[in-house]
PDB file of N, CA and C in Angstrom:
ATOM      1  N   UNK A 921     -40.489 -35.713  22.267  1.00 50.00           N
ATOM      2  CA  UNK A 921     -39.353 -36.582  22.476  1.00 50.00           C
ATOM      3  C   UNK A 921     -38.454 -36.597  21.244  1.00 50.00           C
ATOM      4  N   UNK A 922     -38.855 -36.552  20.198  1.00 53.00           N
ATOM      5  CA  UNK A 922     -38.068 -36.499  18.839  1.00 53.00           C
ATOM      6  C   UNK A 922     -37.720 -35.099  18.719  1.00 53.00           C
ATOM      7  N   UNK A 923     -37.540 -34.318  19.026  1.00 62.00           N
ATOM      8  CA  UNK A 923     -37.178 -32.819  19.042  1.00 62.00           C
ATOM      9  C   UNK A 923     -36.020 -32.923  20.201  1.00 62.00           C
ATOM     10  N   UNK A 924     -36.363 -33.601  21.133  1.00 56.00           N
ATOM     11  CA  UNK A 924     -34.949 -33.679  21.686  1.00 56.00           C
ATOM     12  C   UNK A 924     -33.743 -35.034  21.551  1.00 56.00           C
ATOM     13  N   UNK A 925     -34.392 -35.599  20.746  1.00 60.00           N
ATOM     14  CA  UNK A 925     -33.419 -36.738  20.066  1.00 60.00           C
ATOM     15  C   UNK A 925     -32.821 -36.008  18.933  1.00 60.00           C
ATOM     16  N   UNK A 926     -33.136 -34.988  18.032  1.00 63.00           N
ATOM     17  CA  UNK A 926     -32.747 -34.315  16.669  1.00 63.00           C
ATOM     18  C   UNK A 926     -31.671 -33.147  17.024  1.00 63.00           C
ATOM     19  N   UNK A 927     -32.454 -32.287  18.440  1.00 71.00           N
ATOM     20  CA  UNK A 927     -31.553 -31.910  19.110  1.00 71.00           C
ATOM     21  C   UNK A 927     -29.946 -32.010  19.574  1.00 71.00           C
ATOM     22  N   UNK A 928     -29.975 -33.129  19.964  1.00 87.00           N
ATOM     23  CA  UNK A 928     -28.596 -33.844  20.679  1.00 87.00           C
ATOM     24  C   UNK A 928     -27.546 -33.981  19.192  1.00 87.00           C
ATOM     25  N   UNK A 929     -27.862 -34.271  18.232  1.00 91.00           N
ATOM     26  CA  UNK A 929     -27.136 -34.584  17.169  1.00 91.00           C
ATOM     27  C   UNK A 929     -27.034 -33.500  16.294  1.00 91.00           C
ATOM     28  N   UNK A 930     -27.945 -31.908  16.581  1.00 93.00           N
ATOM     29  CA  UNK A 930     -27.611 -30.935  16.333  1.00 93.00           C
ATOM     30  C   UNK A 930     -26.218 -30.129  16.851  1.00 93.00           C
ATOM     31  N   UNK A 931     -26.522 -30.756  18.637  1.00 93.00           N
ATOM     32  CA  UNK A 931     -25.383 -29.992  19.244  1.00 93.00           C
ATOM     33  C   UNK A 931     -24.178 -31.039  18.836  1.00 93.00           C
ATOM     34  N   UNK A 932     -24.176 -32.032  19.084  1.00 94.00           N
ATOM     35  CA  UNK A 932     -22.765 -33.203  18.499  1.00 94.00           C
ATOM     36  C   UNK A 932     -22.588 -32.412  17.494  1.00 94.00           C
ATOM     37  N   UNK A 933     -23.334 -32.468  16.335  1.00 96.00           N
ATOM     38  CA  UNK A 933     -22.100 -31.798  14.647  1.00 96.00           C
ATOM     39  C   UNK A 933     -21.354 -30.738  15.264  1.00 96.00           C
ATOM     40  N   UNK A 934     -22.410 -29.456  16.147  1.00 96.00           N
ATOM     41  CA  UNK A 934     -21.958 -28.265  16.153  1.00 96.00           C
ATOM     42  C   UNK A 934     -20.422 -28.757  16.697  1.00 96.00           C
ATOM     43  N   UNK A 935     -20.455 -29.211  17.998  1.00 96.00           N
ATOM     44  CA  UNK A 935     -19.476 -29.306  18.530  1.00 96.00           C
ATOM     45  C   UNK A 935     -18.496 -29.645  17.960  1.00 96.00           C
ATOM     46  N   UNK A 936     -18.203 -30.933  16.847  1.00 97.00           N
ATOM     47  CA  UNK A 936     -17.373 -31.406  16.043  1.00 97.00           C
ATOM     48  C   UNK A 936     -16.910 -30.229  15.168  1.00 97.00           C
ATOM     49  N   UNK A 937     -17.474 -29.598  14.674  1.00 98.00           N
ATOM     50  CA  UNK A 937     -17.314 -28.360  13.689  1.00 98.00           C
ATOM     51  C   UNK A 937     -16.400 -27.770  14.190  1.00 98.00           C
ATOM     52  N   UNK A 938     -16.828 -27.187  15.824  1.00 98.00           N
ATOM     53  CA  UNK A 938     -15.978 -26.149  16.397  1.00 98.00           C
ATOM     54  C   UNK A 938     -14.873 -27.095  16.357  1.00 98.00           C
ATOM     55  N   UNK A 939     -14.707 -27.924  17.431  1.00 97.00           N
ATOM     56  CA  UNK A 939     -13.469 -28.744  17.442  1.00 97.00           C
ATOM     57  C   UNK A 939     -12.175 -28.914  16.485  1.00 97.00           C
ATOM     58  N   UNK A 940     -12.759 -29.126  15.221  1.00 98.00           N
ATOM     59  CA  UNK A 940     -12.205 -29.225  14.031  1.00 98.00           C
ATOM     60  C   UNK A 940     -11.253 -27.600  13.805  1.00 98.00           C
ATOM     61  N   UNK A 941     -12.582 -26.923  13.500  1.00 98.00           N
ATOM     62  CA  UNK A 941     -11.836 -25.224  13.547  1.00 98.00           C
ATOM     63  C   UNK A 941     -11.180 -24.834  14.215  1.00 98.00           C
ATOM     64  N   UNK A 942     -11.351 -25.245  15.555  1.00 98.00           N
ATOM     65  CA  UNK A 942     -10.339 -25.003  16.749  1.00 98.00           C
ATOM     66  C   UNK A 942      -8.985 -25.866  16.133  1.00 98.00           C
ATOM     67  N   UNK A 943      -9.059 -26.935  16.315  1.00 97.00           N
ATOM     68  CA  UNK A 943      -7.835 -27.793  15.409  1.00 97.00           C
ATOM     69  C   UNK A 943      -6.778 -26.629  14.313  1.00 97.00           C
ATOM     70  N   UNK A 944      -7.625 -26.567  13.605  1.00 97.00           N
ATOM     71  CA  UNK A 944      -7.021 -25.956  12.072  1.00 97.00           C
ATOM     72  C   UNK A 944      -6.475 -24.387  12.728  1.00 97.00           C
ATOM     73  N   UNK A 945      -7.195 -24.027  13.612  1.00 98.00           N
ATOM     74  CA  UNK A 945      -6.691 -22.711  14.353  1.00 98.00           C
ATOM     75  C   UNK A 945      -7.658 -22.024  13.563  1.00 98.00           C
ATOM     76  N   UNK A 946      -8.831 -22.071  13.235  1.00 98.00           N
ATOM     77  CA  UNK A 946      -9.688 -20.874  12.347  1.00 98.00           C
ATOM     78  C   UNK A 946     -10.401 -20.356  13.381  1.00 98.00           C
ATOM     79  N   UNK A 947     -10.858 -19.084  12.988  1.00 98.00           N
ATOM     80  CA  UNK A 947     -11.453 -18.221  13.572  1.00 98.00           C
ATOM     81  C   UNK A 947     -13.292 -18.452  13.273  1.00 98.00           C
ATOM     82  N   UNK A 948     -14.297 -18.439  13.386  1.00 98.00           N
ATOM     83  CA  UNK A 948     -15.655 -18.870  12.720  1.00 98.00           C
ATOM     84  C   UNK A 948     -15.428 -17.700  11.415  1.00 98.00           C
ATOM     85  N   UNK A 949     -14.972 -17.022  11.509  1.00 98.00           N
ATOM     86  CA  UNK A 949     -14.809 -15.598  10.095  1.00 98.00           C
ATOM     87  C   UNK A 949     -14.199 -16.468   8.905  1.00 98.00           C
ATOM     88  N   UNK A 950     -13.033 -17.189   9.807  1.00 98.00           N
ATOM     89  CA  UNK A 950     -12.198 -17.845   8.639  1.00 98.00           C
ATOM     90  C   UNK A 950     -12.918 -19.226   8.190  1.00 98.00           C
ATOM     91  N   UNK A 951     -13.453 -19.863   8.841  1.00 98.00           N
ATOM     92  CA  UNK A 951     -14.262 -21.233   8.515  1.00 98.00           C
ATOM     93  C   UNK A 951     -15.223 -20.659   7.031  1.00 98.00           C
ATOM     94  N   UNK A 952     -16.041 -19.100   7.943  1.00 98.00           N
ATOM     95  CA  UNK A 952     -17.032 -19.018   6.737  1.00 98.00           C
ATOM     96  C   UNK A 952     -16.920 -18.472   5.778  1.00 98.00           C
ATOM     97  N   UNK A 953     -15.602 -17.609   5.917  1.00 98.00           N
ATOM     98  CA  UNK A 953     -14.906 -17.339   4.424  1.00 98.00           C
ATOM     99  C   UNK A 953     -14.507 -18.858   3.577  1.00 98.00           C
ATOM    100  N   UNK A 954     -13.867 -19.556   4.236  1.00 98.00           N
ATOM    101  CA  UNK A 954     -13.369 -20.897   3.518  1.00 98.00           C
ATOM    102  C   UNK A 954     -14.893 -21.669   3.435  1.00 98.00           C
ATOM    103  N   UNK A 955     -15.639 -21.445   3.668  1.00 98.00           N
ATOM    104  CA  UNK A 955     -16.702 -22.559   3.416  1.00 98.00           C
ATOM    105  C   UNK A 955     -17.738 -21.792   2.340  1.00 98.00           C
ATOM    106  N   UNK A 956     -17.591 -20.328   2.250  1.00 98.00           N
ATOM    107  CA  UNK A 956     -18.412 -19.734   1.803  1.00 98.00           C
ATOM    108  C   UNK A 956     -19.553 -19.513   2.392  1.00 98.00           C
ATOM    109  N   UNK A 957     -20.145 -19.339   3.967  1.00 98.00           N
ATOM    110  CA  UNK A 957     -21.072 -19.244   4.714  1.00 98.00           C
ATOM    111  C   UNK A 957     -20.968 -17.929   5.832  1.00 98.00           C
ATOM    112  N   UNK A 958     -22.083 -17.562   6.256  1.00 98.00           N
ATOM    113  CA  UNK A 958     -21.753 -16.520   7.113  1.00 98.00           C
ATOM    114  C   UNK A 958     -21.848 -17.082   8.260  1.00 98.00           C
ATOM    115  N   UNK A 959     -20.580 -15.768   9.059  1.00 97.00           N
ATOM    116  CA  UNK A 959     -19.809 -16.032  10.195  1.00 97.00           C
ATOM    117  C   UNK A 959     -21.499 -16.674  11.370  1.00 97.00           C
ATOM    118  N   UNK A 960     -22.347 -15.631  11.518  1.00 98.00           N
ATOM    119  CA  UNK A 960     -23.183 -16.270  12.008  1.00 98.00           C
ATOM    120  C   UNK A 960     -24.067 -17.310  11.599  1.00 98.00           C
ATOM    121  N   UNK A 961     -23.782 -17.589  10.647  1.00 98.00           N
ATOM    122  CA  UNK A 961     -24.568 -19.455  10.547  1.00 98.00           C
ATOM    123  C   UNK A 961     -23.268 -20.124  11.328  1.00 98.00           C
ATOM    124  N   UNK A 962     -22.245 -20.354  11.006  1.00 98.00           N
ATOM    125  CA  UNK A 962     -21.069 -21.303  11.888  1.00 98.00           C
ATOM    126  C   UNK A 962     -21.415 -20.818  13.273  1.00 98.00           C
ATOM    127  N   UNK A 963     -21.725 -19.642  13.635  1.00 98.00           N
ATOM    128  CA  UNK A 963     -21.651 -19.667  15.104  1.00 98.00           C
ATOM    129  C   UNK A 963     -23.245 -20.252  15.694  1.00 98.00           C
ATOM    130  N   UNK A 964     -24.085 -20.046  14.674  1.00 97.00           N
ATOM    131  CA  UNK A 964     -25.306 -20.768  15.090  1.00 97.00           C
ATOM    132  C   UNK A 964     -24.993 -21.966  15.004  1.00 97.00           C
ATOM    133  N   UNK A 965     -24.652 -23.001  14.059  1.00 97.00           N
ATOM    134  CA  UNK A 965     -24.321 -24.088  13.632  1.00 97.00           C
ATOM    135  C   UNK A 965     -23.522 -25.116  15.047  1.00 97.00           C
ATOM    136  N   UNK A 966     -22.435 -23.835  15.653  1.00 97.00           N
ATOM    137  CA  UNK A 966     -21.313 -24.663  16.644  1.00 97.00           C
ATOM    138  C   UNK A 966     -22.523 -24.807  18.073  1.00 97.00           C
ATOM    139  N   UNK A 967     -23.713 -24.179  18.218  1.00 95.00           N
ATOM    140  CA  UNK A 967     -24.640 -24.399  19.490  1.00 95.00           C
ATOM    141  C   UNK A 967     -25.599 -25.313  19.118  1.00 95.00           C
ATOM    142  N   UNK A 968     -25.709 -26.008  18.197  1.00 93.00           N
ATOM    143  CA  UNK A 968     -26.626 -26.699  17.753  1.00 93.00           C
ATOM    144  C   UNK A 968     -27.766 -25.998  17.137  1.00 93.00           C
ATOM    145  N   UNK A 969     -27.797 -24.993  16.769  1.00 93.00           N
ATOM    146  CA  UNK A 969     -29.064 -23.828  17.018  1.00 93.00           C
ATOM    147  C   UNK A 969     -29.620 -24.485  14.969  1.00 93.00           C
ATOM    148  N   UNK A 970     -28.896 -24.719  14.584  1.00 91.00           N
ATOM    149  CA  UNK A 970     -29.345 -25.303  12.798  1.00 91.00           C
ATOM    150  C   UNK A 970     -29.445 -26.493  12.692  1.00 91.00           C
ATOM    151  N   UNK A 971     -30.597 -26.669  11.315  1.00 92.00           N
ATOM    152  CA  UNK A 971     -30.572 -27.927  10.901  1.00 92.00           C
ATOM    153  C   UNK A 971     -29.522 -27.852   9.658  1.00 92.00           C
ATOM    154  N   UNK A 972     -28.631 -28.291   9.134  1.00 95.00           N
ATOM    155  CA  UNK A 972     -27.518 -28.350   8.182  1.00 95.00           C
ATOM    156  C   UNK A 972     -28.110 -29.505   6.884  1.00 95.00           C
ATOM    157  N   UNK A 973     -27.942 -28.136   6.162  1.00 96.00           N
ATOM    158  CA  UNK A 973     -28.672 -29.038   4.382  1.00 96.00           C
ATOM    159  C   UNK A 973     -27.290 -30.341   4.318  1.00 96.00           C
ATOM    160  N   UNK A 974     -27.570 -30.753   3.270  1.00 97.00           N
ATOM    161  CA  UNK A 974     -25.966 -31.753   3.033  1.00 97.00           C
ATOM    162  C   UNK A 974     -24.930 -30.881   2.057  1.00 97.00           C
ATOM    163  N   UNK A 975     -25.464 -29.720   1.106  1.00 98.00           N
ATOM    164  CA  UNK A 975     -25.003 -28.896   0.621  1.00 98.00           C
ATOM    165  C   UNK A 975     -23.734 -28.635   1.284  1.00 98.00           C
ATOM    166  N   UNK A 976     -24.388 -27.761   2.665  1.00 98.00           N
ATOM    167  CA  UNK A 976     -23.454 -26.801   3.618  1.00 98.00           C
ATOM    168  C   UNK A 976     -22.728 -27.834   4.504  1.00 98.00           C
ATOM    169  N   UNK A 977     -22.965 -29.307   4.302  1.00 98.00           N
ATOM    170  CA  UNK A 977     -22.110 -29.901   4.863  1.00 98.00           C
ATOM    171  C   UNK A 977     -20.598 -30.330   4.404  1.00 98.00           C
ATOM    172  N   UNK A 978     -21.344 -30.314   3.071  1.00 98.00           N
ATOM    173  CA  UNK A 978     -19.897 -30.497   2.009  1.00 98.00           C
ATOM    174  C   UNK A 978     -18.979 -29.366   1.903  1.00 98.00           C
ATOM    175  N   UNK A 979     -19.894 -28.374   2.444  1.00 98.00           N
ATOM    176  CA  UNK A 979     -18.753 -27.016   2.131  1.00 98.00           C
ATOM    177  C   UNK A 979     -18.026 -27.031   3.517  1.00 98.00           C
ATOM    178  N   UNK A 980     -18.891 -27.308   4.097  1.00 98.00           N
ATOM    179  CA  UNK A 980     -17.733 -27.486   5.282  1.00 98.00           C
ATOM    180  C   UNK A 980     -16.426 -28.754   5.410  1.00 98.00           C
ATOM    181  N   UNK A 981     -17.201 -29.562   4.969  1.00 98.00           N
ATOM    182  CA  UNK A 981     -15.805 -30.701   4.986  1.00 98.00           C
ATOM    183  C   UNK A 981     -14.618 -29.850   3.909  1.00 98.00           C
ATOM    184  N   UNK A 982     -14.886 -29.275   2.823  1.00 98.00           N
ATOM    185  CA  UNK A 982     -14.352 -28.874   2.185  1.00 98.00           C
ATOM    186  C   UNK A 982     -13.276 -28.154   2.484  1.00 98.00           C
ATOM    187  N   UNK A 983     -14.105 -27.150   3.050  1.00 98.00           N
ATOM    188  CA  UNK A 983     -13.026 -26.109   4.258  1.00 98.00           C
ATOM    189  C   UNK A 983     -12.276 -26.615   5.239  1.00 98.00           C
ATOM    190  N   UNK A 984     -12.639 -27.693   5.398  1.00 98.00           N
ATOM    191  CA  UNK A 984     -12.104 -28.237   7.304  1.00 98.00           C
ATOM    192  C   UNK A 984     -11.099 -29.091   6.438  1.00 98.00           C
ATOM    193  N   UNK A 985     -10.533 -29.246   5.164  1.00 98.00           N
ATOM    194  CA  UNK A 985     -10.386 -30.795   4.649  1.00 98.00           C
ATOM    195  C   UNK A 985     -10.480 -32.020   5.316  1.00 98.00           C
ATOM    196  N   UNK A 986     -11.505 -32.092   5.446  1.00 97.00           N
ATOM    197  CA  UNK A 986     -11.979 -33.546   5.562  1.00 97.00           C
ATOM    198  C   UNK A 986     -12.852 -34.322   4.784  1.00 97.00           C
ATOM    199  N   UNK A 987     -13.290 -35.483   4.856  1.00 97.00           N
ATOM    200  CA  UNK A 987     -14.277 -36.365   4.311  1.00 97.00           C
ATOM    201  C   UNK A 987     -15.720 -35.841   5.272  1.00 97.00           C
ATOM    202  N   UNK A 988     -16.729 -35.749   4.665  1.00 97.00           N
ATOM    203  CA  UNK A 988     -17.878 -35.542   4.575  1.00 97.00           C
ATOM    204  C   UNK A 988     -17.987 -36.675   6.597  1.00 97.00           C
ATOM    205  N   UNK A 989     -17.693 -37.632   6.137  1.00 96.00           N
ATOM    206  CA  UNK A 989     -17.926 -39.079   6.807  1.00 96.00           C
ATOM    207  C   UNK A 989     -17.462 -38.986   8.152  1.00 96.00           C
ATOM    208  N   UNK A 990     -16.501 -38.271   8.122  1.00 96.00           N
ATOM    209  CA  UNK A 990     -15.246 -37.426   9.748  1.00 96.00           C
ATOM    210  C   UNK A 990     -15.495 -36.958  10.319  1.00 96.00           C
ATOM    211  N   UNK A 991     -16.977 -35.755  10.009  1.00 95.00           N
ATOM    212  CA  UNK A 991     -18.030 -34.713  10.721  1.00 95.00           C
ATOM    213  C   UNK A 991     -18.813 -35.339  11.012  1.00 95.00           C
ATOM    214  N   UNK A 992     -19.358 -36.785  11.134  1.00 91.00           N
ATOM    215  CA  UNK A 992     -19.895 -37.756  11.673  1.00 91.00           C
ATOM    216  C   UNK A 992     -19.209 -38.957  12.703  1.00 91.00           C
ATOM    217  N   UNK A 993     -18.132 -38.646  12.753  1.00 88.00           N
ATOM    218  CA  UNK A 993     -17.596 -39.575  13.744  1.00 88.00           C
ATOM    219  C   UNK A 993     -17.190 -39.462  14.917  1.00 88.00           C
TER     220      UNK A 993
END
């Protein structure tokens, strides 16, 4: 049951991520050039398929400019 509660909030970030990139018009190439990550972690990342350090979260707000706090809302 906790594997699919950890789940659901895997796929929510992913989705927010994409959303965001979609927003900005990036490509996942361009997210992981700007975030410094490879293209396939963002595309694993947008299916929920990762668990996300807080590291790679900051690099992503970074890239997306946003607040850390925004990829949670």
């Amino acid at each position: 049951q906790i594997d699919i509660f950890v789940y659901g909030y895997k796929v929510e970030f992913g989705q927010k991520i994409k959303a965001l990139r979609l927003e900005k018009g990036f490509s996942q190439e361009r997210l992981a050039e700007l975030s410094f990550l490879h293209r396939t972690y963002i595309s694993s990342l947008e299916l929920g398929k990762r668990n996300v350090s807080i590291k790679n979260i900051e690099k992503l707000a970074n890239a997306l400019n946003c607040e850390i706090s925004y990829l949670f809302k």
